[in-house]
mmCIF file of C-alpha atoms in Angstrom:
data_model
loop_
_atom_site.group_PDB
_atom_site.id
_atom_site.type_symbol
_atom_site.label_atom_id
_atom_site.label_comp_id
_atom_site.label_asym_id
_atom_site.label_seq_id
_atom_site.Cartn_x
_atom_site.Cartn_y
_atom_site.Cartn_z
ATOM 1 C CA MET A 1 -0.338 -0.386 0.037
ATOM 2 C CA SER A 2 1.545 3.451 -0.703
ATOM 3 C CA GLY A 3 1.328 6.732 1.122
ATOM 4 C CA THR A 4 -0.578 9.848 -0.045
ATOM 5 C CA PRO A 5 0.800 11.512 -3.087
ATOM 6 C CA HIS A 6 3.665 13.958 -1.677
ATOM 7 C CA ARG A 7 5.897 16.353 -2.692
ATOM 8 C CA GLU A 8 8.911 16.151 -5.491
ATOM 9 C CA ASP A 9 11.442 16.808 -2.918
ATOM 10 C CA THR A 10 10.258 14.673 -0.403
ATOM 11 C CA PRO A 11 12.682 11.897 -0.010
ATOM 12 C CA ARG A 12 11.142 8.151 -0.992
ATOM 13 C CA THR A 13 11.413 4.802 0.645
ATOM 14 C CA LEU A 14 10.505 1.658 -0.665
ATOM 15 C CA VAL A 15 9.677 -1.764 1.318
ATOM 16 C CA ALA A 16 10.115 -4.189 -0.769
ATOM 17 C CA GLY A 17 9.028 -7.868 0.055
ATOM 18 C CA VAL A 18 11.096 -10.313 -1.337
ATOM 19 C CA GLY A 19 11.190 -14.300 -1.074
ATOM 20 C CA ASN A 20 9.375 -17.576 -2.816
ATOM 21 C CA VAL A 21 6.079 -18.329 -1.278
ATOM 22 C CA PHE A 22 6.638 -21.654 -3.280
ATOM 23 C CA LEU A 23 9.501 -22.612 -0.046
ATOM 24 C CA GLY A 24 7.956 -22.399 2.975
ATOM 25 C CA ASP A 25 9.656 -19.607 5.209
ATOM 26 C CA ASP A 26 11.290 -18.093 2.301
ATOM 27 C CA GLY A 27 8.175 -16.508 1.606
ATOM 28 C CA PHE A 28 8.259 -13.819 5.049
ATOM 29 C CA GLY A 29 8.831 -10.750 3.113
ATOM 30 C CA VAL A 30 5.949 -11.467 0.670
ATOM 31 C CA GLU A 31 3.726 -11.882 3.592
ATOM 32 C CA CYS A 32 4.615 -8.867 5.888
ATOM 33 C CA VAL A 33 4.084 -6.663 2.865
ATOM 34 C CA ARG A 34 0.640 -8.381 2.165
ATOM 35 C CA ALA A 35 -0.269 -7.500 5.971
ATOM 36 C CA LEU A 36 1.190 -3.914 5.597
ATOM 37 C CA ARG A 37 -1.735 -3.321 3.333
ATOM 38 C CA GLU A 38 -3.880 -3.129 6.808
ATOM 39 C CA HIS A 39 -1.783 0.396 7.708
ATOM 40 C CA GLN A 40 -1.756 3.562 6.201
ATOM 41 C CA LEU A 41 1.417 4.209 5.264
ATOM 42 C CA PRO A 42 2.925 7.339 5.845
ATOM 43 C CA PRO A 43 3.715 9.708 2.280
ATOM 44 C CA ALA A 44 6.468 8.943 -0.223
ATOM 45 C CA VAL A 45 6.225 5.627 1.129
ATOM 46 C CA GLU A 46 5.475 2.208 -1.252
ATOM 47 C CA ALA A 47 5.308 -1.152 -0.203
ATOM 48 C CA VAL A 48 5.585 -3.557 -3.120
ATOM 49 C CA ASP A 49 5.464 -7.495 -2.937
ATOM 50 C CA PHE A 50 8.262 -8.593 -5.696
ATOM 51 C CA GLY A 51 8.562 -12.291 -4.707
ATOM 52 C CA VAL A 52 11.537 -13.604 -7.049
ATOM 53 C CA ARG A 53 11.521 -11.058 -9.471
ATOM 54 C CA GLY A 54 14.566 -9.659 -8.664
ATOM 55 C CA VAL A 55 15.280 -7.404 -11.719
ATOM 56 C CA HIS A 56 11.877 -5.534 -11.176
ATOM 57 C CA LEU A 57 12.835 -4.125 -7.848
ATOM 58 C CA ALA A 58 16.149 -3.360 -9.364
ATOM 59 C CA TYR A 59 14.646 -1.382 -11.879
ATOM 60 C CA GLN A 60 12.118 0.295 -9.713
ATOM 61 C CA LEU A 61 15.320 1.261 -7.616
ATOM 62 C CA LEU A 62 16.412 3.600 -10.467
ATOM 63 C CA ASP A 63 13.492 5.677 -10.168
ATOM 64 C CA GLY A 64 14.650 7.474 -7.049
ATOM 65 C CA TYR A 65 14.612 6.329 -3.827
ATOM 66 C CA ASP A 66 16.775 7.537 -0.150
ATOM 67 C CA THR A 67 15.788 4.530 1.263
ATOM 68 C CA LEU A 68 15.212 0.779 0.667
ATOM 69 C CA ILE A 69 13.845 -1.756 3.498
ATOM 70 C CA LEU A 70 14.317 -5.070 2.429
ATOM 71 C CA VAL A 71 11.905 -7.794 4.398
ATOM 72 C CA ASP A 72 12.769 -11.421 3.610
ATOM 73 C CA ALA A 73 13.752 -14.591 5.249
ATOM 74 C CA THR A 74 17.639 -14.510 7.123
ATOM 75 C CA ALA A 75 19.200 -17.171 8.013
ATOM 76 C CA ARG A 76 21.818 -16.188 10.671
ATOM 77 C CA GLY A 77 21.510 -18.889 13.392
ATOM 78 C CA GLY A 78 19.342 -17.783 15.696
ATOM 79 C CA ALA A 79 16.005 -19.602 17.158
ATOM 80 C CA PRO A 80 13.022 -19.748 14.272
ATOM 81 C CA GLY A 81 10.882 -16.852 14.234
ATOM 82 C CA SER A 82 13.672 -14.228 15.151
ATOM 83 C CA VAL A 83 13.476 -11.201 13.700
ATOM 84 C CA TYR A 84 16.470 -9.285 12.411
ATOM 85 C CA LEU A 85 17.738 -5.526 11.394
ATOM 86 C CA ILE A 86 20.118 -4.978 9.644
ATOM 87 C CA GLU A 87 21.811 -1.775 8.381
ATOM 88 C CA LEU A 88 23.772 -2.367 5.481
ATOM 89 C CA GLY A 89 26.754 -0.450 5.229
ATOM 90 C CA THR A 90 27.187 -0.544 9.032
ATOM 91 C CA PRO A 91 30.634 -2.197 10.904
ATOM 92 C CA GLY A 92 29.900 -5.798 11.009
ATOM 93 C CA ALA A 93 27.551 -5.739 8.282
ATOM 94 C CA GLU A 94 29.188 -6.153 5.173
ATOM 95 C CA ALA A 95 30.954 -9.439 6.258
ATOM 96 C CA SER A 96 27.724 -11.036 7.085
ATOM 97 C CA GLN A 97 25.904 -9.776 3.666
ATOM 98 C CA GLY A 98 26.389 -13.305 1.787
ATOM 99 C CA ALA A 99 24.335 -15.199 4.956
ATOM 100 C CA VAL A 100 21.819 -12.491 5.130
ATOM 101 C CA LEU A 101 20.835 -12.211 1.421
ATOM 102 C CA ASP A 102 20.539 -15.595 -0.387
ATOM 103 C CA GLY A 103 18.276 -18.418 -1.360
ATOM 104 C CA HIS A 104 16.474 -16.572 -4.204
ATOM 105 C CA HIS A 105 16.835 -17.243 -8.066
ATOM 106 C CA MET A 106 18.042 -13.280 -7.797
ATOM 107 C CA SER A 107 18.877 -12.747 -4.214
ATOM 108 C CA PRO A 108 18.714 -9.098 -3.026
ATOM 109 C CA ASP A 109 22.442 -8.829 -2.415
ATOM 110 C CA ALA A 110 22.529 -9.864 -6.563
ATOM 111 C CA VAL A 111 19.703 -6.995 -7.065
ATOM 112 C CA LEU A 112 22.072 -4.466 -5.162
ATOM 113 C CA ALA A 113 24.879 -5.321 -7.794
ATOM 114 C CA LEU A 114 22.863 -4.759 -10.820
ATOM 115 C CA LEU A 115 21.419 -1.629 -8.996
ATOM 116 C CA ASP A 116 24.902 -0.486 -8.903
ATOM 117 C CA THR A 117 25.988 -1.038 -12.924
ATOM 118 C CA LEU A 118 22.818 0.161 -13.597
ATOM 119 C CA CYS A 119 23.430 3.413 -11.765
ATOM 120 C CA SER A 120 26.636 3.449 -13.201
ATOM 121 C CA GLY A 121 25.451 3.366 -16.900
ATOM 122 C CA THR A 122 22.418 5.674 -16.371
ATOM 123 C CA GLY A 123 23.263 8.148 -13.593
ATOM 124 C CA ALA A 124 21.158 7.419 -11.587
ATOM 125 C CA LYS A 125 21.413 7.091 -7.762
ATOM 126 C CA PRO A 126 21.112 3.936 -5.398
ATOM 127 C CA PRO A 127 19.436 4.383 -2.286
ATOM 128 C CA ARG A 128 21.371 6.633 0.104
ATOM 129 C CA ARG A 129 20.225 3.692 2.783
ATOM 130 C CA THR A 130 19.454 0.093 2.875
ATOM 131 C CA LEU A 131 17.863 -1.612 5.580
ATOM 132 C CA VAL A 132 16.666 -5.159 6.041
ATOM 133 C CA ILE A 133 14.324 -6.385 8.350
ATOM 134 C CA GLY A 134 14.765 -10.370 8.010
ATOM 135 C CA CYS A 135 13.137 -13.377 9.463
ATOM 136 C CA GLU A 136 14.842 -16.627 10.948
ATOM 137 C CA PRO A 137 13.205 -19.181 8.941
ATOM 138 C CA LEU A 138 12.396 -22.948 10.121
ATOM 139 C CA SER A 139 12.109 -24.791 6.907
ATOM 140 C CA VAL A 140 12.800 -23.267 3.178
ATOM 141 C CA GLU A 141 11.554 -26.926 1.470
ATOM 142 C CA GLU A 142 9.025 -27.020 -1.193
ATOM 143 C CA GLY A 143 5.500 -26.258 0.304
ATOM 144 C CA ILE A 144 3.145 -23.064 0.495
ATOM 145 C CA GLY A 145 3.064 -21.301 4.050
ATOM 146 C CA LEU A 146 5.072 -20.036 6.878
ATOM 147 C CA SER A 147 5.762 -22.199 9.513
ATOM 148 C CA GLY A 148 4.064 -21.693 13.419
ATOM 149 C CA PRO A 149 7.334 -19.344 14.654
ATOM 150 C CA VAL A 150 7.726 -17.517 11.625
ATOM 151 C CA ALA A 151 4.221 -16.829 10.833
ATOM 152 C CA ALA A 152 3.977 -15.613 14.351
ATOM 153 C CA ALA A 153 6.883 -12.946 13.234
ATOM 154 C CA VAL A 154 5.210 -11.138 10.902
ATOM 155 C CA PRO A 155 3.164 -8.819 13.330
ATOM 156 C CA ASP A 156 6.450 -8.465 14.929
ATOM 157 C CA ALA A 157 7.978 -7.283 11.301
ATOM 158 C CA VAL A 158 5.149 -5.255 10.273
ATOM 159 C CA ARG A 159 5.753 -3.160 14.019
ATOM 160 C CA TRP A 160 9.267 -2.847 13.163
ATOM 161 C CA VAL A 161 8.523 -1.939 9.330
ATOM 162 C CA LEU A 162 6.193 0.976 10.245
ATOM 163 C CA ASP A 163 8.792 2.169 13.442
ATOM 164 C CA LEU A 164 11.255 3.151 10.332
ATOM 165 C CA VAL A 165 8.920 4.327 7.760
ATOM 166 C CA GLN A 166 7.328 7.073 10.589
ATOM 167 C CA GLY A 167 10.337 8.507 11.465
ATOM 168 C CA ASP A 168 11.384 6.362 14.778
ATOM 169 C CA GLU A 169 14.745 6.605 14.853
ATOM 170 C CA THR A 170 15.365 6.625 18.253
ATOM 171 C CA GLY A 171 13.564 3.207 18.715
ATOM 172 C CA ALA A 172 15.451 1.530 15.879
ATOM 173 C CA ALA A 173 19.144 2.857 17.256
ATOM 174 C CA ARG A 174 18.304 1.704 20.745
ATOM 175 C CA ARG A 175 17.501 -1.840 19.068
ATOM 176 C CA LEU A 176 20.953 -1.766 17.148
ATOM 177 C CA VAL A 177 23.122 -0.521 20.227
ATOM 178 C CA GLU A 178 21.475 -3.229 22.282
ATOM 179 C CA SER A 179 22.249 -6.348 19.547
ATOM 180 C CA ASP A 180 25.317 -8.127 20.609
ATOM 181 C CA ASP A 181 25.854 -8.497 16.848
ATOM 182 C CA PRO A 182 27.466 -4.867 15.590
ATOM 183 C CA GLY A 183 25.311 -3.747 12.933
ATOM 184 C CA THR A 184 22.235 -5.949 13.274
ATOM 185 C CA ALA A 185 19.537 -6.091 15.910
ATOM 186 C CA ARG A 186 17.643 -8.815 17.313
ATOM 187 C CA ARG A 187 14.191 -9.699 18.778
ATOM 188 C CA GLU A 188 13.238 -13.219 18.701
ATOM 189 C CA THR A 189 9.579 -14.194 18.539
ATOM 190 C CA PRO A 190 9.621 -17.247 21.324
ATOM 191 C CA ALA A 191 7.759 -20.798 19.563
ATOM 192 C CA PRO A 192 4.503 -21.877 20.937
ATOM 193 C CA THR A 193 6.276 -24.222 23.153
ATOM 194 C CA THR A 194 8.388 -21.354 25.006
ATOM 195 C CA THR A 195 7.393 -17.855 27.007
ATOM 196 C CA ARG A 196 10.954 -16.903 26.924
ATOM 197 C CA THR A 197 11.504 -13.094 24.704
ATOM 198 C CA HIS A 198 14.641 -11.706 24.027
ATOM 199 C CA GLY A 199 15.271 -7.934 23.171
ATOM 200 C CA PRO A 200 13.395 -4.906 23.773
#
């Protein structure tokens, strides 16, 4: 769902849901964007389900966005359903990009590499800031539908997206500072069998 009309000089944000809905929890990003349709987004914010259409994402970014928020299944070794906030370009994030953005026909890291090439050829500018909101998958085997822990994490991830696009930089910064992984914030959404919660 897009925000209301905005002035041409207003910084634009693209929330991109990526993933393959036929591979179980890999559809996390797509489900999050669908859930965002229940909310009114601020002006100059667009939320789009790209699925595995990574080339389309790269070309859309040529239209000029200040911020890109990628929402994706993200395997980082945490408990299934753990939600992560990663700001690319921060210390410690670069070394993890291969693990963070992987698993699609046209994976987001490949999209960003393609975008750099396209920008070099067209004179367009890539997003000033790129964030990833990811969720630790339980299974990415063939099958439609999210596992229980990952489905339970969707509302949490949606709240993080809303915080970011509504300008809650204080909350986002606090999560980054409190993380034990540089450049990454973690919030674990517990499976139904446990009540333990980590993070704010």
